Short mmCIF file of C-alpha atoms in Angstrom, two decimals:
data_model
loop_
_atom_site.label_atom_id
_atom_site.label_comp_id
_atom_site.label_asym_id
_atom_site.label_seq_id
_atom_site.Cartn_x
_atom_site.Cartn_y
_atom_site.Cartn_z
CA MET A 1355 9.90 -16.45 -10.86
CA GLY A 1356 11.80 -19.16 -8.98
CA LEU A 1357 14.68 -21.51 -9.71
CA TYR A 1358 12.58 -23.65 -12.06
CA SER A 1359 11.74 -20.62 -14.21
CA LEU A 1360 15.38 -19.53 -14.22
CA ILE A 1361 16.59 -22.94 -15.38
CA THR A 1362 13.86 -23.58 -17.94
CA GLY A 1363 13.40 -20.00 -19.15
CA ARG A 1364 9.66 -20.30 -18.50
CA ARG A 1365 7.98 -16.97 -19.13
CA GLY A 1366 6.31 -15.11 -16.31
CA PRO A 1367 3.24 -12.83 -16.20
CA SER A 1368 5.02 -10.22 -18.33
CA GLY A 1369 5.34 -12.68 -21.20
CA PHE A 1370 9.12 -12.74 -20.81
CA GLY A 1371 11.52 -14.79 -18.73
CA SER A 1372 15.15 -15.59 -17.97
CA ALA A 1373 15.86 -16.66 -21.56
CA SER A 1374 14.45 -13.46 -23.08
CA THR A 1375 16.94 -11.08 -24.69
CA ALA A 1376 17.19 -7.30 -24.65
CA GLU A 1377 16.22 -7.11 -28.31
CA GLU A 1378 13.22 -9.38 -27.76
CA VAL A 1379 11.75 -7.37 -24.87
CA THR A 1380 12.06 -4.10 -26.83
CA GLN A 1381 10.84 -5.41 -30.19
CA GLY A 1382 8.63 -2.87 -31.94
CA ILE A 1383 9.29 -0.05 -29.45
CA ASP A 1384 10.08 3.37 -30.93
CA ALA A 1385 12.53 5.27 -28.71
CA THR A 1386 13.48 8.01 -31.17
CA HIS A 1387 12.04 10.64 -28.81
CA LEU A 1388 14.11 9.49 -25.82
CA THR A 1389 17.49 10.47 -24.41
CA ALA A 1390 19.14 8.01 -22.03
CA ILE A 1391 22.21 8.10 -19.83
CA ILE A 1392 23.79 4.72 -19.11
CA THR A 1393 26.63 4.50 -16.61
CA GLY A 1394 29.17 1.81 -17.37
CA GLY A 1395 28.02 1.37 -20.95
CA THR A 1396 31.38 0.22 -22.28
CA GLY A 1397 31.04 -3.53 -21.91
CA GLY A 1398 28.91 -6.40 -20.68
CA ILE A 1399 25.23 -5.69 -20.03
CA GLY A 1400 25.86 -1.94 -20.02
CA MET A 1401 27.10 -1.95 -23.60
CA GLU A 1402 24.30 -4.30 -24.67
CA THR A 1403 21.77 -1.95 -23.09
CA ALA A 1404 23.34 0.98 -24.93
CA ARG A 1405 23.35 -0.95 -28.20
CA VAL A 1406 19.71 -2.03 -27.96
CA LEU A 1407 18.43 1.39 -26.87
CA SER A 1408 20.35 2.91 -29.81
CA LYS A 1409 18.85 0.29 -32.12
CA ARG A 1410 15.39 1.39 -31.00
CA GLY A 1411 16.28 5.00 -31.82
CA ALA A 1412 17.20 6.52 -28.44
CA HIS A 1413 19.99 9.06 -28.11
CA VAL A 1414 22.35 7.25 -25.74
CA VAL A 1415 24.89 9.01 -23.54
CA ILE A 1416 27.50 6.53 -22.34
CA ALA A 1417 29.00 7.65 -19.04
CA ALA A 1418 32.34 5.90 -18.75
CA ARG A 1419 35.47 5.93 -16.64
CA ASN A 1420 37.54 4.45 -19.48
CA ILE A 1421 37.12 6.71 -22.51
CA GLY A 1422 39.08 4.34 -24.75
CA ALA A 1423 36.67 1.52 -23.97
CA ALA A 1424 33.76 3.88 -24.51
CA GLU A 1425 35.08 4.84 -27.96
CA ASN A 1426 35.40 1.16 -28.84
CA ALA A 1427 31.81 0.56 -27.68
CA LYS A 1428 30.58 3.49 -29.76
CA THR A 1429 32.46 2.23 -32.82
CA GLU A 1430 30.86 -1.20 -32.47
CA ILE A 1431 27.38 0.25 -31.99
CA LEU A 1432 27.83 2.44 -35.08
CA ARG A 1433 29.19 -0.51 -37.05
CA GLN A 1434 25.93 -2.34 -36.42
CA ASN A 1435 23.73 0.73 -36.77
CA ALA A 1436 25.12 3.66 -38.73
CA ASN A 1437 22.22 5.86 -37.63
CA ALA A 1438 22.83 5.36 -33.92
CA ARG A 1439 23.10 8.49 -31.80
CA VAL A 1440 25.80 7.92 -29.18
CA THR A 1441 27.54 10.53 -27.03
CA ILE A 1442 30.44 9.75 -24.70
CA LEU A 1443 31.20 11.61 -21.47
CA HIS A 1444 33.76 10.80 -18.81
CA LEU A 1445 32.50 9.67 -15.41
CA ASP A 1446 34.28 8.12 -12.45
CA LEU A 1447 31.58 7.29 -9.89
CA SER A 1448 34.11 7.00 -7.07
CA SER A 1449 35.02 10.69 -7.46
CA PHE A 1450 32.75 13.58 -6.48
CA LYS A 1451 34.83 15.86 -8.69
CA SER A 1452 34.24 13.63 -11.72
CA ILE A 1453 30.52 13.27 -11.01
CA LYS A 1454 30.09 17.03 -10.75
CA ALA A 1455 32.08 17.54 -13.97
CA PHE A 1456 29.94 14.97 -15.78
CA ALA A 1457 26.72 16.71 -14.73
CA ARG A 1458 28.13 20.06 -15.83
CA GLU A 1459 29.20 18.67 -19.22
CA PHE A 1460 25.85 16.95 -19.77
CA HIS A 1461 23.92 20.11 -18.94
CA ALA A 1462 26.10 22.03 -21.41
CA LEU A 1463 24.79 19.78 -24.20
CA HIS A 1464 21.26 21.14 -23.56
CA LEU A 1465 19.76 17.69 -24.06
CA PRO A 1466 16.55 16.42 -22.50
CA LEU A 1467 16.82 13.40 -20.19
CA ASN A 1468 14.16 10.71 -20.17
CA LEU A 1469 16.04 7.66 -18.90
CA LEU A 1470 18.78 7.33 -16.31
CA ILE A 1471 20.19 3.82 -16.04
CA ASN A 1472 22.54 3.50 -13.06
CA ASN A 1473 24.35 0.41 -14.28
CA ALA A 1474 28.05 0.79 -13.49
CA GLY A 1475 29.62 -0.83 -10.47
CA VAL A 1476 32.53 -2.63 -8.85
CA MET A 1477 32.37 -6.00 -7.16
CA PHE A 1478 34.21 -7.92 -4.42
CA CYS A 1479 37.05 -5.40 -4.21
CA PRO A 1480 39.82 -5.71 -1.63
CA TYR A 1481 39.35 -3.05 1.04
CA GLN A 1482 40.17 0.44 -0.18
CA LEU A 1483 38.84 3.96 0.13
CA SER A 1484 37.74 6.25 -2.68
CA GLU A 1485 39.51 9.57 -3.18
CA ASN A 1486 36.77 11.09 -1.02
CA GLY A 1487 37.54 8.70 1.82
CA ILE A 1488 34.56 6.32 1.45
CA GLU A 1489 34.74 2.51 1.21
CA LEU A 1490 35.06 1.91 -2.53
CA GLN A 1491 32.12 -0.43 -3.22
CA PHE A 1492 29.71 1.75 -1.24
CA ALA A 1493 31.21 4.89 -2.80
CA THR A 1494 30.96 3.67 -6.39
CA ASN A 1495 27.84 1.53 -6.39
CA HIS A 1496 25.64 3.68 -4.16
CA ILE A 1497 26.96 7.11 -3.20
CA GLY A 1498 28.22 7.89 -6.71
CA HIS A 1499 24.90 7.04 -8.30
CA PHE A 1500 23.00 8.80 -5.50
CA LEU A 1501 24.90 12.03 -6.16
CA LEU A 1502 24.70 11.69 -9.94
CA THR A 1503 20.96 11.13 -9.81
CA ASN A 1504 20.43 14.18 -7.61
CA LEU A 1505 22.48 16.38 -9.93
CA LEU A 1506 20.37 15.28 -12.93
CA LEU A 1507 16.93 15.44 -11.31
CA ASP A 1508 16.07 18.98 -12.37
CA THR A 1509 16.69 18.09 -16.01
CA MET A 1510 14.66 14.89 -15.72
CA LYS A 1511 11.76 16.68 -14.04
CA SER A 1512 11.81 19.45 -16.65
CA THR A 1513 11.91 16.92 -19.49
CA ALA A 1514 8.99 14.93 -18.08
CA LYS A 1515 6.94 18.09 -17.55
CA THR A 1516 7.53 19.73 -20.92
CA SER A 1517 7.36 16.56 -23.02
CA GLY A 1518 4.57 14.83 -21.14
CA VAL A 1519 6.61 11.63 -21.43
CA GLU A 1520 7.18 9.63 -18.25
CA GLY A 1521 10.78 9.65 -17.10
CA ARG A 1522 12.36 6.47 -15.76
CA ILE A 1523 15.27 5.87 -13.40
CA LEU A 1524 16.70 2.37 -13.00
CA ASN A 1525 19.17 1.16 -10.42
CA VAL A 1526 20.90 -2.06 -11.41
CA SER A 1527 21.03 -3.98 -8.15
CA SER A 1528 21.58 -7.71 -7.59
CA ILE A 1529 20.21 -10.73 -5.79
CA ALA A 1530 23.40 -10.28 -3.75
CA HIS A 1531 21.48 -7.61 -1.79
CA ILE A 1532 20.29 -10.44 0.46
CA TYR A 1533 23.88 -11.17 1.55
CA THR A 1534 24.79 -8.04 3.49
CA TYR A 1535 25.80 -7.11 7.02
CA LYS A 1536 23.41 -8.06 9.82
CA GLU A 1537 22.01 -4.54 10.16
CA GLY A 1538 21.76 -4.12 6.41
CA ILE A 1539 23.76 -0.89 6.16
CA GLN A 1540 26.68 -0.24 8.52
CA PHE A 1541 25.87 3.40 9.11
CA ASP A 1542 28.21 3.71 12.10
CA SER A 1543 31.13 1.85 10.55
CA ILE A 1544 30.87 2.26 6.80
CA ASN A 1545 34.68 2.47 6.51
CA ASP A 1546 35.58 -0.07 9.21
CA ILE A 1547 38.44 -2.19 7.90
CA CYS A 1548 38.21 -4.71 10.74
CA SER A 1549 34.67 -5.82 9.91
CA TYR A 1550 35.13 -5.50 6.15
CA SER A 1551 33.95 -8.38 3.97
CA ASP A 1552 34.28 -7.90 0.23
CA LYS A 1553 31.14 -10.02 -0.37
CA ARG A 1554 29.00 -8.38 2.33
CA ALA A 1555 30.20 -4.92 1.33
CA TYR A 1556 29.02 -5.63 -2.20
CA GLY A 1557 25.69 -6.90 -0.88
CA GLN A 1558 25.39 -3.77 1.24
CA SER A 1559 25.89 -1.55 -1.82
CA LYS A 1560 23.31 -3.52 -3.81
CA LEU A 1561 20.82 -3.28 -0.93
CA ALA A 1562 21.48 0.46 -0.96
CA ASN A 1563 20.57 0.57 -4.68
CA ILE A 1564 17.11 -0.82 -3.95
CA LEU A 1565 16.54 1.36 -0.89
CA HIS A 1566 17.62 4.45 -2.86
CA ALA A 1567 15.19 3.62 -5.67
CA ASN A 1568 12.34 2.99 -3.26
CA GLU A 1569 12.83 6.20 -1.30
CA LEU A 1570 13.20 8.34 -4.42
CA SER A 1571 10.07 6.70 -5.81
CA ARG A 1572 8.19 7.57 -2.61
CA GLN A 1573 9.32 11.20 -2.81
CA PHE A 1574 8.27 11.49 -6.46
CA GLN A 1575 4.83 10.08 -5.70
CA GLU A 1576 4.38 12.63 -2.91
CA GLU A 1577 5.44 15.44 -5.26
CA GLY A 1578 3.38 14.18 -8.18
CA VAL A 1579 6.44 13.96 -10.41
CA ASN A 1580 6.02 12.01 -13.65
CA ILE A 1581 9.14 9.87 -13.14
CA THR A 1582 9.25 6.24 -12.03
CA VAL A 1583 12.13 4.66 -10.13
CA ASN A 1584 12.76 0.92 -10.04
CA SER A 1585 15.58 -1.53 -9.41
CA VAL A 1586 16.56 -4.70 -11.25
CA HIS A 1587 18.55 -7.87 -10.79
CA PRO A 1588 20.08 -8.68 -14.21
CA GLY A 1589 21.01 -12.27 -13.34
CA LEU A 1590 24.32 -14.09 -13.21
CA ILE A 1591 26.49 -13.05 -16.14
CA LEU A 1592 30.24 -13.61 -16.35
CA THR A 1593 31.51 -10.10 -17.20
CA ASN A 1594 34.46 -7.93 -16.16
CA LEU A 1595 32.57 -7.17 -12.96
CA PHE A 1596 34.02 -10.44 -11.64
CA GLN A 1597 37.61 -9.33 -12.24
CA HIS A 1598 38.56 -9.76 -8.57
CA THR A 1599 37.18 -13.33 -8.41
CA ALA A 1600 37.42 -14.48 -12.02
CA LEU A 1601 38.87 -17.93 -11.36
CA LEU A 1602 36.37 -18.68 -8.59
CA MET A 1603 33.44 -17.57 -10.74
CA ARG A 1604 34.57 -19.68 -13.70
CA PHE A 1605 34.84 -22.68 -11.38
CA LEU A 1606 31.36 -22.07 -9.97
CA LYS A 1607 29.91 -21.54 -13.44
CA PHE A 1608 31.20 -24.96 -14.50
CA PHE A 1609 29.02 -26.61 -11.86
CA SER A 1610 26.04 -24.24 -12.16
CA PHE A 1611 26.01 -23.43 -15.87
CA TYR A 1612 22.21 -23.69 -15.98
CA LEU A 1613 21.88 -20.62 -13.72
CA TRP A 1614 23.97 -18.27 -15.85
CA LYS A 1615 22.86 -15.95 -18.62
CA ASN A 1616 24.59 -14.62 -21.69
CA ILE A 1617 24.95 -10.87 -22.12
CA PRO A 1618 21.85 -10.29 -24.31
CA GLN A 1619 19.79 -12.14 -21.68
CA GLY A 1620 21.50 -10.26 -18.86
CA ALA A 1621 20.55 -6.88 -20.35
CA ALA A 1622 16.93 -7.90 -20.93
CA THR A 1623 15.49 -6.91 -17.55
CA THR A 1624 17.12 -3.47 -17.66
CA CYS A 1625 15.80 -2.83 -21.18
CA TYR A 1626 12.38 -4.21 -20.25
CA VAL A 1627 11.95 -1.89 -17.27
CA ALA A 1628 13.41 1.07 -19.16
CA MET A 1629 11.33 0.70 -22.31
CA GLN A 1630 8.17 -1.36 -21.90
CA PRO A 1631 5.01 0.77 -22.30
CA SER A 1632 3.12 -1.72 -20.11
CA LEU A 1633 5.13 -0.51 -17.10
CA LYS A 1634 3.87 3.05 -17.31
CA GLY A 1635 3.29 4.29 -13.76
CA VAL A 1636 4.94 1.25 -12.15
CA THR A 1637 7.39 2.53 -9.54
CA GLY A 1638 9.24 1.48 -6.41
CA LYS A 1639 9.44 -2.13 -7.60
CA TYR A 1640 12.17 -4.74 -8.00
CA PHE A 1641 12.46 -6.85 -11.15
CA ALA A 1642 14.27 -10.05 -12.13
CA ASP A 1643 13.93 -12.05 -15.35
CA CYS A 1644 11.70 -9.27 -16.74
CA ASN A 1645 9.07 -9.77 -14.04
CA GLU A 1646 8.32 -8.05 -10.75
CA VAL A 1647 9.60 -10.04 -7.77
CA THR A 1648 9.83 -9.45 -4.03
CA PRO A 1649 13.23 -8.38 -2.65
CA SER A 1650 14.49 -9.05 0.87
CA LYS A 1651 12.76 -7.80 4.02
CA LEU A 1652 15.52 -5.22 4.53
CA ALA A 1653 15.04 -3.96 0.98
CA ARG A 1654 11.36 -3.34 1.76
CA ASP A 1655 12.07 -1.44 4.99
CA GLU A 1656 10.82 2.13 4.42
CA THR A 1657 12.45 3.41 7.61
CA LEU A 1658 15.80 1.98 6.54
CA ALA A 1659 15.38 3.59 3.11
CA GLN A 1660 14.74 7.02 4.64
CA LYS A 1661 17.67 6.57 7.02
CA LEU A 1662 19.96 5.69 4.12
CA TRP A 1663 18.79 8.77 2.20
CA ASP A 1664 19.58 11.06 5.15
CA PHE A 1665 22.90 9.30 5.75
CA SER A 1666 23.89 9.68 2.07
CA VAL A 1667 23.07 13.39 2.05
CA LYS A 1668 25.06 13.98 5.25
CA LEU A 1669 28.01 11.92 3.97
CA ILE A 1670 28.18 13.89 0.72
CA ASN A 1671 27.83 17.22 2.49
CA SER A 1672 30.45 16.30 5.09
CA VAL A 1673 32.93 15.86 2.26
CA SER A 1674 31.72 19.04 0.56
CA LYS A 1675 32.22 21.16 3.67
CA LYS A 1676 35.86 20.16 3.66
CA ASN A 1677 36.00 21.86 0.22
CA TYR A 1678 37.05 18.64 -1.43
CA LEU A 1679 37.61 19.05 -5.15
CA GLY A 1680 35.89 22.42 -5.45
CA PHE A 1681 32.52 21.22 -4.20
CA ASP A 1682 30.34 23.96 -2.70
CA ASP A 1683 28.52 23.69 0.60
CA THR A 1684 25.04 23.58 -0.88
CA PRO A 1685 23.20 20.61 0.62
CA VAL A 1686 22.12 17.80 -1.69
CA ASN A 1687 18.35 17.46 -1.28
#
């Protein structure tokens, strides 16, 4: 799936391509037996993913930092589909306290969990630290989703085992994962302001999304767990994610309009990987334009993936041991 396919919309081996929409790739799929969590489901491709999964019958839990925006998204989804099942819970992925509270509130609903779509993110932010003292793009895009996923794993494993239905975890990454720091992940200087590049820091966090998915996939295969884990590149879509570089992106889009997708097209790969029956058992892969593609060499480095996993666990526990925000000292495994 190269540049020609992107420009022309030519379909790949899956039967879909860059011009396919989220509704098209899920046509005829019955998701009434599924419960899905979507982070950042209040706008852009996240809201479109929530809308389409709801249209196919899934019970969608929108995890959102902005509850007002989430209510607006729910209202619009219900306007289009009065039978949609949509639940809203607050989640700020840059805050361990908020992530833990979200997991607690979700568990209190006693719902199953079949799909976890780690979609939310920030992009090209000026240097700043999260409330837990971690560089914001790395904290939000990777560490937040890493912790959230770990806190929900028991429920996902239980759901997959009791229902017999394969669980699926998706990390929304980006082609920007190729533009990162030289070593891939700056383990020794994750918060270094002197070497900080808003573009490379974003690329680093998107590389981390793929490495996280690959390592979790490897662990599940070793354990024999009926859950797949994959990562996706949605494509270039002008959404609020570009808020820090909006003028630049609009300028670039003017000269490269043929490379950009609309929102229904941008949500297609996520919905395809989340819902397509043909992908049963497919795990540890990276998708773009609704087809499996090969990510960067760093993204395929199993040693780097394991190192990132260990680093993420230690980083979370180092904050926990300081008794930040009521966190206990139990290691995240």
